[in-house]
PDB file of C-alpha atoms in Angstrom:
ATOM      1  CA  UNK A   1     116.388 203.023 111.455  1.00  0.00           C
ATOM      2  CA  UNK A   2     119.920 201.726 111.842  1.00  0.00           C
ATOM      3  CA  UNK A   3     121.191 199.563 109.048  1.00  0.00           C
ATOM      4  CA  UNK A   4     123.716 196.785 109.355  1.00  0.00           C
ATOM      5  CA  UNK A   5     126.627 197.944 111.462  1.00  0.00           C
ATOM      6  CA  UNK A   6     130.148 196.681 110.947  1.00  0.00           C
ATOM      7  CA  UNK A   7     133.334 197.351 112.823  1.00  0.00           C
ATOM      8  CA  UNK A   8     136.054 198.195 112.310  1.00  0.00           C
ATOM      9  CA  UNK A   9     135.647 199.988 109.004  1.00  0.00           C
ATOM     10  CA  UNK A  10     139.325 199.658 108.246  1.00  0.00           C
ATOM     11  CA  UNK A  11     141.896 197.238 109.589  1.00  0.00           C
ATOM     12  CA  UNK A  12     145.575 197.032 108.820  1.00  0.00           C
ATOM     13  CA  UNK A  13     147.486 194.165 110.364  1.00  0.00           C
ATOM     14  CA  UNK A  14     150.581 192.110 109.894  1.00  0.00           C
ATOM     15  CA  UNK A  15     150.699 188.600 108.570  1.00  0.00           C
ATOM     16  CA  UNK A  16     150.156 186.060 111.300  1.00  0.00           C
ATOM     17  CA  UNK A  17     148.011 188.274 113.479  1.00  0.00           C
ATOM     18  CA  UNK A  18     144.463 187.452 114.477  1.00  0.00           C
ATOM     19  CA  UNK A  19     141.740 189.617 112.968  1.00  0.00           C
ATOM     20  CA  UNK A  20     138.175 189.855 114.266  1.00  0.00           C
ATOM     21  CA  UNK A  21     135.453 191.536 112.273  1.00  0.00           C
ATOM     22  CA  UNK A  22     132.155 192.392 113.902  1.00  0.00           C
ATOM     23  CA  UNK A  23     128.631 192.769 112.658  1.00  0.00           C
ATOM     24  CA  UNK A  24     125.318 193.871 114.101  1.00  0.00           C
ATOM     25  CA  UNK A  25     122.408 192.957 111.808  1.00  0.00           C
ATOM     26  CA  UNK A  26     119.225 194.940 111.372  1.00  0.00           C
ATOM     27  CA  UNK A  27     116.918 194.323 114.296  1.00  0.00           C
ATOM     28  CA  UNK A  28     114.332 191.675 113.463  1.00  0.00           C
ATOM     29  CA  UNK A  29     116.324 190.128 110.657  1.00  0.00           C
ATOM     30  CA  UNK A  30     116.937 186.449 111.235  1.00  0.00           C
ATOM     31  CA  UNK A  31     119.404 185.720 108.453  1.00  0.00           C
ATOM     32  CA  UNK A  32     122.963 186.976 108.481  1.00  0.00           C
ATOM     33  CA  UNK A  33     125.585 186.667 105.754  1.00  0.00           C
ATOM     34  CA  UNK A  34     129.324 187.251 105.506  1.00  0.00           C
ATOM     35  CA  UNK A  35     130.775 188.101 102.091  1.00  0.00           C
ATOM     36  CA  UNK A  36     134.230 188.866 100.816  1.00  0.00           C
ATOM     37  CA  UNK A  37     134.892 191.122  97.841  1.00  0.00           C
ATOM     38  CA  UNK A  38     138.127 191.191  95.863  1.00  0.00           C
ATOM     39  CA  UNK A  39     138.975 192.407  92.411  1.00  0.00           C
ATOM     40  CA  UNK A  40     139.941 188.924  91.298  1.00  0.00           C
ATOM     41  CA  UNK A  41     136.995 186.959  92.652  1.00  0.00           C
ATOM     42  CA  UNK A  42     134.227 189.523  92.999  1.00  0.00           C
ATOM     43  CA  UNK A  43     131.651 188.987  95.741  1.00  0.00           C
ATOM     44  CA  UNK A  44     131.871 185.632  97.464  1.00  0.00           C
ATOM     45  CA  UNK A  45     129.528 184.331 100.131  1.00  0.00           C
ATOM     46  CA  UNK A  46     131.583 182.941 102.992  1.00  0.00           C
ATOM     47  CA  UNK A  47     128.914 181.772 105.421  1.00  0.00           C
ATOM     48  CA  UNK A  48     125.347 182.450 106.396  1.00  0.00           C
ATOM     49  CA  UNK A  49     123.273 181.971 109.520  1.00  0.00           C
ATOM     50  CA  UNK A  50     119.558 181.488 110.037  1.00  0.00           C
ATOM     51  CA  UNK A  51     118.306 182.163 113.542  1.00  0.00           C
ATOM     52  CA  UNK A  52     121.898 182.243 114.808  1.00  0.00           C
ATOM     53  CA  UNK A  53     122.669 178.798 113.409  1.00  0.00           C
ATOM     54  CA  UNK A  54     125.300 178.403 110.669  1.00  0.00           C
ATOM     55  CA  UNK A  55     123.559 176.937 107.649  1.00  0.00           C
ATOM     56  CA  UNK A  56     126.191 176.918 104.937  1.00  0.00           C
ATOM     57  CA  UNK A  57     129.881 177.576 105.464  1.00  0.00           C
ATOM     58  CA  UNK A  58     131.040 176.057 102.209  1.00  0.00           C
ATOM     59  CA  UNK A  59     132.417 179.410 101.136  1.00  0.00           C
ATOM     60  CA  UNK A  60     134.807 179.706 104.050  1.00  0.00           C
ATOM     61  CA  UNK A  61     138.237 179.518 102.423  1.00  0.00           C
ATOM     62  CA  UNK A  62     139.994 177.377 104.997  1.00  0.00           C
ATOM     63  CA  UNK A  63     140.296 176.566 108.648  1.00  0.00           C
ATOM     64  CA  UNK A  64     141.907 179.889 109.372  1.00  0.00           C
ATOM     65  CA  UNK A  65     138.450 181.436 109.007  1.00  0.00           C
ATOM     66  CA  UNK A  66     135.738 181.012 111.601  1.00  0.00           C
ATOM     67  CA  UNK A  67     132.417 182.732 112.230  1.00  0.00           C
ATOM     68  CA  UNK A  68     130.097 182.835 115.190  1.00  0.00           C
ATOM     69  CA  UNK A  69     126.709 184.254 115.963  1.00  0.00           C
ATOM     70  CA  UNK A  70     126.195 184.034 119.715  1.00  0.00           C
ATOM     71  CA  UNK A  71     122.905 185.934 119.601  1.00  0.00           C
ATOM     72  CA  UNK A  72     120.509 187.559 117.172  1.00  0.00           C
ATOM     73  CA  UNK A  73     122.232 190.912 117.281  1.00  0.00           C
ATOM     74  CA  UNK A  74     125.882 190.059 116.922  1.00  0.00           C
ATOM     75  CA  UNK A  75     128.229 188.071 114.738  1.00  0.00           C
ATOM     76  CA  UNK A  76     131.979 187.815 114.333  1.00  0.00           C
ATOM     77  CA  UNK A  77     134.251 186.659 111.562  1.00  0.00           C
ATOM     78  CA  UNK A  78     137.706 185.714 112.723  1.00  0.00           C
ATOM     79  CA  UNK A  79     140.845 185.057 110.710  1.00  0.00           C
ATOM     80  CA  UNK A  80     143.686 183.386 112.571  1.00  0.00           C
ATOM     81  CA  UNK A  81     146.416 183.581 111.435  1.00  0.00           C
ATOM     82  CA  UNK A  82     145.884 186.220 108.780  1.00  0.00           C
ATOM     83  CA  UNK A  83     147.734 186.184 105.459  1.00  0.00           C
ATOM     84  CA  UNK A  84     148.258 188.864 102.790  1.00  0.00           C
ATOM     85  CA  UNK A  85     145.865 187.065 100.442  1.00  0.00           C
ATOM     86  CA  UNK A  86     143.079 187.676 102.956  1.00  0.00           C
ATOM     87  CA  UNK A  87     143.199 191.371 102.096  1.00  0.00           C
ATOM     88  CA  UNK A  88     139.738 192.290 100.858  1.00  0.00           C
ATOM     89  CA  UNK A  89     136.558 194.084 101.783  1.00  0.00           C
ATOM     90  CA  UNK A  90     134.379 191.983 104.069  1.00  0.00           C
ATOM     91  CA  UNK A  91     130.673 192.675 104.052  1.00  0.00           C
ATOM     92  CA  UNK A  92     128.044 191.586 106.476  1.00  0.00           C
ATOM     93  CA  UNK A  93     124.424 191.506 105.321  1.00  0.00           C
ATOM     94  CA  UNK A  94     121.127 190.604 106.911  1.00  0.00           C
ATOM     95  CA  UNK A  95     117.639 189.777 105.720  1.00  0.00           C
ATOM     96  CA  UNK A  96     114.221 188.845 107.063  1.00  0.00           C
ATOM     97  CA  UNK A  97     114.660 185.325 105.781  1.00  0.00           C
ATOM     98  CA  UNK A  98     114.601 183.063 102.785  1.00  0.00           C
ATOM     99  CA  UNK A  99     113.998 184.871  99.532  1.00  0.00           C
ATOM    100  CA  UNK A 100     114.033 188.264 101.148  1.00  0.00           C
ATOM    101  CA  UNK A 101     116.265 191.171 100.262  1.00  0.00           C
ATOM    102  CA  UNK A 102     119.671 191.347 101.834  1.00  0.00           C
ATOM    103  CA  UNK A 103     120.810 194.636 103.274  1.00  0.00           C
ATOM    104  CA  UNK A 104     124.539 195.161 103.430  1.00  0.00           C
ATOM    105  CA  UNK A 105     126.708 196.867 105.975  1.00  0.00           C
ATOM    106  CA  UNK A 106     129.355 199.394 104.946  1.00  0.00           C
ATOM    107  CA  UNK A 107     132.058 196.745 104.884  1.00  0.00           C
ATOM    108  CA  UNK A 108     135.411 196.310 106.591  1.00  0.00           C
ATOM    109  CA  UNK A 109     138.426 197.000 104.434  1.00  0.00           C
ATOM    110  CA  UNK A 110     141.149 194.610 105.582  1.00  0.00           C
ATOM    111  CA  UNK A 111     144.777 194.918 104.605  1.00  0.00           C
ATOM    112  CA  UNK A 112     147.197 192.242 105.741  1.00  0.00           C
ATOM    113  CA  UNK A 113     150.837 193.210 105.283  1.00  0.00           C
TER     114      UNK A 113
ATOM    115  CA  UNK B   1     123.470 175.529  89.084  1.00  0.00           C
ATOM    116  CA  UNK B   2     122.717 179.211  89.193  1.00  0.00           C
ATOM    117  CA  UNK B   3     124.534 181.781  87.142  1.00  0.00           C
ATOM    118  CA  UNK B   4     124.269 185.509  86.505  1.00  0.00           C
ATOM    119  CA  UNK B   5     125.960 187.113  83.535  1.00  0.00           C
ATOM    120  CA  UNK B   6     126.596 190.817  83.205  1.00  0.00           C
ATOM    121  CA  UNK B   7     128.361 190.977  79.887  1.00  0.00           C
ATOM    122  CA  UNK B   8     129.037 194.705  80.036  1.00  0.00           C
ATOM    123  CA  UNK B   9     132.133 195.249  82.108  1.00  0.00           C
ATOM    124  CA  UNK B  10     132.184 199.018  81.763  1.00  0.00           C
ATOM    125  CA  UNK B  11     129.888 201.599  80.222  1.00  0.00           C
ATOM    126  CA  UNK B  12     130.605 205.291  79.786  1.00  0.00           C
ATOM    127  CA  UNK B  13     127.890 207.797  78.987  1.00  0.00           C
ATOM    128  CA  UNK B  14     127.464 211.520  78.997  1.00  0.00           C
ATOM    129  CA  UNK B  15     125.123 213.029  81.524  1.00  0.00           C
ATOM    130  CA  UNK B  16     121.453 213.016  80.519  1.00  0.00           C
ATOM    131  CA  UNK B  17     121.866 210.008  78.274  1.00  0.00           C
ATOM    132  CA  UNK B  18     119.768 206.932  78.924  1.00  0.00           C
ATOM    133  CA  UNK B  19     121.682 203.764  79.696  1.00  0.00           C
ATOM    134  CA  UNK B  20     120.670 200.113  80.010  1.00  0.00           C
ATOM    135  CA  UNK B  21     122.578 197.577  82.042  1.00  0.00           C
ATOM    136  CA  UNK B  22     122.065 194.001  80.956  1.00  0.00           C
ATOM    137  CA  UNK B  23     121.592 190.991  83.190  1.00  0.00           C
ATOM    138  CA  UNK B  24     121.049 187.425  82.038  1.00  0.00           C
ATOM    139  CA  UNK B  25     120.460 184.647  84.522  1.00  0.00           C
ATOM    140  CA  UNK B  26     120.362 180.865  84.503  1.00  0.00           C
ATOM    141  CA  UNK B  27     118.435 178.631  86.839  1.00  0.00           C
ATOM    142  CA  UNK B  28     116.325 175.501  86.635  1.00  0.00           C
ATOM    143  CA  UNK B  29     114.149 176.570  89.515  1.00  0.00           C
ATOM    144  CA  UNK B  30     110.711 177.937  88.788  1.00  0.00           C
ATOM    145  CA  UNK B  31     110.699 180.064  91.911  1.00  0.00           C
ATOM    146  CA  UNK B  32     113.478 182.579  92.185  1.00  0.00           C
ATOM    147  CA  UNK B  33     114.219 186.202  92.976  1.00  0.00           C
ATOM    148  CA  UNK B  34     116.244 188.770  91.117  1.00  0.00           C
ATOM    149  CA  UNK B  35     117.980 191.762  92.605  1.00  0.00           C
ATOM    150  CA  UNK B  36     119.961 194.800  91.620  1.00  0.00           C
ATOM    151  CA  UNK B  37     122.506 196.442  93.894  1.00  0.00           C
ATOM    152  CA  UNK B  38     124.498 199.633  93.459  1.00  0.00           C
ATOM    153  CA  UNK B  39     128.060 200.040  94.722  1.00  0.00           C
ATOM    154  CA  UNK B  40     129.153 203.682  94.551  1.00  0.00           C
ATOM    155  CA  UNK B  41     132.812 204.684  94.856  1.00  0.00           C
ATOM    156  CA  UNK B  42     132.396 204.901  98.621  1.00  0.00           C
ATOM    157  CA  UNK B  43     132.111 201.119  98.615  1.00  0.00           C
ATOM    158  CA  UNK B  44     128.825 200.265 100.281  1.00  0.00           C
ATOM    159  CA  UNK B  45     126.307 197.987  98.583  1.00  0.00           C
ATOM    160  CA  UNK B  46     122.921 199.590  98.204  1.00  0.00           C
ATOM    161  CA  UNK B  47     119.829 197.509  97.558  1.00  0.00           C
ATOM    162  CA  UNK B  48     117.791 198.791  94.608  1.00  0.00           C
ATOM    163  CA  UNK B  49     115.111 196.240  93.750  1.00  0.00           C
ATOM    164  CA  UNK B  50     113.861 192.712  94.333  1.00  0.00           C
ATOM    165  CA  UNK B  51     111.613 190.907  91.872  1.00  0.00           C
ATOM    166  CA  UNK B  52     110.148 187.415  92.142  1.00  0.00           C
ATOM    167  CA  UNK B  53     109.847 185.045  89.212  1.00  0.00           C
ATOM    168  CA  UNK B  54     106.068 185.191  89.136  1.00  0.00           C
ATOM    169  CA  UNK B  55     105.880 188.912  88.661  1.00  0.00           C
ATOM    170  CA  UNK B  56     106.928 189.961  85.188  1.00  0.00           C
ATOM    171  CA  UNK B  57     105.573 193.451  85.430  1.00  0.00           C
ATOM    172  CA  UNK B  58     108.114 196.075  84.680  1.00  0.00           C
ATOM    173  CA  UNK B  59     108.850 198.508  87.441  1.00  0.00           C
ATOM    174  CA  UNK B  60     109.686 202.171  87.443  1.00  0.00           C
ATOM    175  CA  UNK B  61     111.123 204.142  90.317  1.00  0.00           C
ATOM    176  CA  UNK B  62     111.956 207.685  89.382  1.00  0.00           C
ATOM    177  CA  UNK B  63     114.677 207.575  86.755  1.00  0.00           C
ATOM    178  CA  UNK B  64     115.189 203.856  87.285  1.00  0.00           C
ATOM    179  CA  UNK B  65     113.258 201.149  85.489  1.00  0.00           C
ATOM    180  CA  UNK B  66     113.578 197.399  85.274  1.00  0.00           C
ATOM    181  CA  UNK B  67     112.541 195.086  82.456  1.00  0.00           C
ATOM    182  CA  UNK B  68     112.046 191.461  83.494  1.00  0.00           C
ATOM    183  CA  UNK B  69     111.586 188.982  80.647  1.00  0.00           C
ATOM    184  CA  UNK B  70     111.412 185.307  81.541  1.00  0.00           C
ATOM    185  CA  UNK B  71     111.396 184.317  77.882  1.00  0.00           C
ATOM    186  CA  UNK B  72     114.954 185.575  77.521  1.00  0.00           C
ATOM    187  CA  UNK B  73     115.981 185.096  81.170  1.00  0.00           C
ATOM    188  CA  UNK B  74     116.865 188.729  81.431  1.00  0.00           C
ATOM    189  CA  UNK B  75     116.394 191.408  84.055  1.00  0.00           C
ATOM    190  CA  UNK B  76     117.708 194.609  82.557  1.00  0.00           C
ATOM    191  CA  UNK B  77     118.082 197.913  84.342  1.00  0.00           C
ATOM    192  CA  UNK B  78     117.638 201.271  82.642  1.00  0.00           C
ATOM    193  CA  UNK B  79     118.629 204.654  84.000  1.00  0.00           C
ATOM    194  CA  UNK B  80     116.898 207.528  82.249  1.00  0.00           C
ATOM    195  CA  UNK B  81     118.608 210.901  82.008  1.00  0.00           C
ATOM    196  CA  UNK B  82     121.724 209.654  83.767  1.00  0.00           C
ATOM    197  CA  UNK B  83     123.518 211.844  86.274  1.00  0.00           C
ATOM    198  CA  UNK B  84     127.077 211.907  87.553  1.00  0.00           C
ATOM    199  CA  UNK B  85     125.839 210.534  90.885  1.00  0.00           C
ATOM    200  CA  UNK B  86     124.754 207.381  89.071  1.00  0.00           C
ATOM    201  CA  UNK B  87     128.412 206.494  88.550  1.00  0.00           C
ATOM    202  CA  UNK B  88     128.906 203.207  90.348  1.00  0.00           C
ATOM    203  CA  UNK B  89     129.256 199.487  89.891  1.00  0.00           C
ATOM    204  CA  UNK B  90     125.903 197.801  89.500  1.00  0.00           C
ATOM    205  CA  UNK B  91     125.410 194.168  90.423  1.00  0.00           C
ATOM    206  CA  UNK B  92     122.629 191.872  89.369  1.00  0.00           C
ATOM    207  CA  UNK B  93     121.967 188.896  91.649  1.00  0.00           C
ATOM    208  CA  UNK B  94     119.847 185.741  91.716  1.00  0.00           C
ATOM    209  CA  UNK B  95     118.343 183.858  94.623  1.00  0.00           C
ATOM    210  CA  UNK B  96     116.643 180.565  93.950  1.00  0.00           C
ATOM    211  CA  UNK B  97     113.527 179.638  95.811  1.00  0.00           C
ATOM    212  CA  UNK B  98     114.921 176.744  97.768  1.00  0.00           C
ATOM    213  CA  UNK B  99     117.952 178.491  99.111  1.00  0.00           C
ATOM    214  CA  UNK B 100     119.212 181.541 100.854  1.00  0.00           C
ATOM    215  CA  UNK B 101     122.363 182.257  98.862  1.00  0.00           C
ATOM    216  CA  UNK B 102     122.651 185.130  96.442  1.00  0.00           C
ATOM    217  CA  UNK B 103     124.545 184.497  93.230  1.00  0.00           C
ATOM    218  CA  UNK B 104     126.047 187.762  92.025  1.00  0.00           C
ATOM    219  CA  UNK B 105     127.069 188.787  88.568  1.00  0.00           C
ATOM    220  CA  UNK B 106     130.484 190.306  88.042  1.00  0.00           C
ATOM    221  CA  UNK B 107     129.083 193.819  87.955  1.00  0.00           C
ATOM    222  CA  UNK B 108     128.946 196.626  85.406  1.00  0.00           C
ATOM    223  CA  UNK B 109     130.973 199.770  86.034  1.00  0.00           C
ATOM    224  CA  UNK B 110     128.932 202.767  84.926  1.00  0.00           C
ATOM    225  CA  UNK B 111     130.703 206.081  84.413  1.00  0.00           C
ATOM    226  CA  UNK B 112     128.587 209.133  83.818  1.00  0.00           C
ATOM    227  CA  UNK B 113     130.550 212.146  82.658  1.00  0.00           C
ATOM    228  CA  UNK B 114     129.641 215.783  82.270  1.00  0.00           C
TER     229      UNK B 114
END
């Protein structure tokens, strides 16, 4: 069975550019999560969706970040414009629902120069 | 508020030693879930175990075992006869019953050397 799929796996961009990260959750999972991992702050939840609806985006750092889930099998996290401090590993995870285990994708390693 | 504390930042052991990773959690909820994840050097996060607050039975899976004690709010993870492939960062996490947000600890870096 395919796990959570993320693309790209690596992204290098210049400050000011738009970055779009993509995620395909595990089929049948109705909760999707976006996390960011840095050495300084560890794992931070940015936003999560239940049944394609954003439930809590309190972790989104600022207006430069936006996330969408147009259907049950696809989500994007967009940063516009990107800044060097956005450099991190971004994980997408999905689960069957409240209280259930989250399964993580391989992550996207983002470097903003 | 929820909190997970992994006081051990880094542990080094020699292969075949047993090692225990500590996890202490805080929550006022009576229904909650505890998790352990492994993050090997390759970077992915691998789910290891989920335990709900009403099930205090210890669990064993091969060389891995987990000791859940509500009295001390701890959910410790023991690796028996450690191997080099166990080298990774291990995260403990808490999910309270009313929500859908994992609270992660800061992780414990385990290094297993020959």
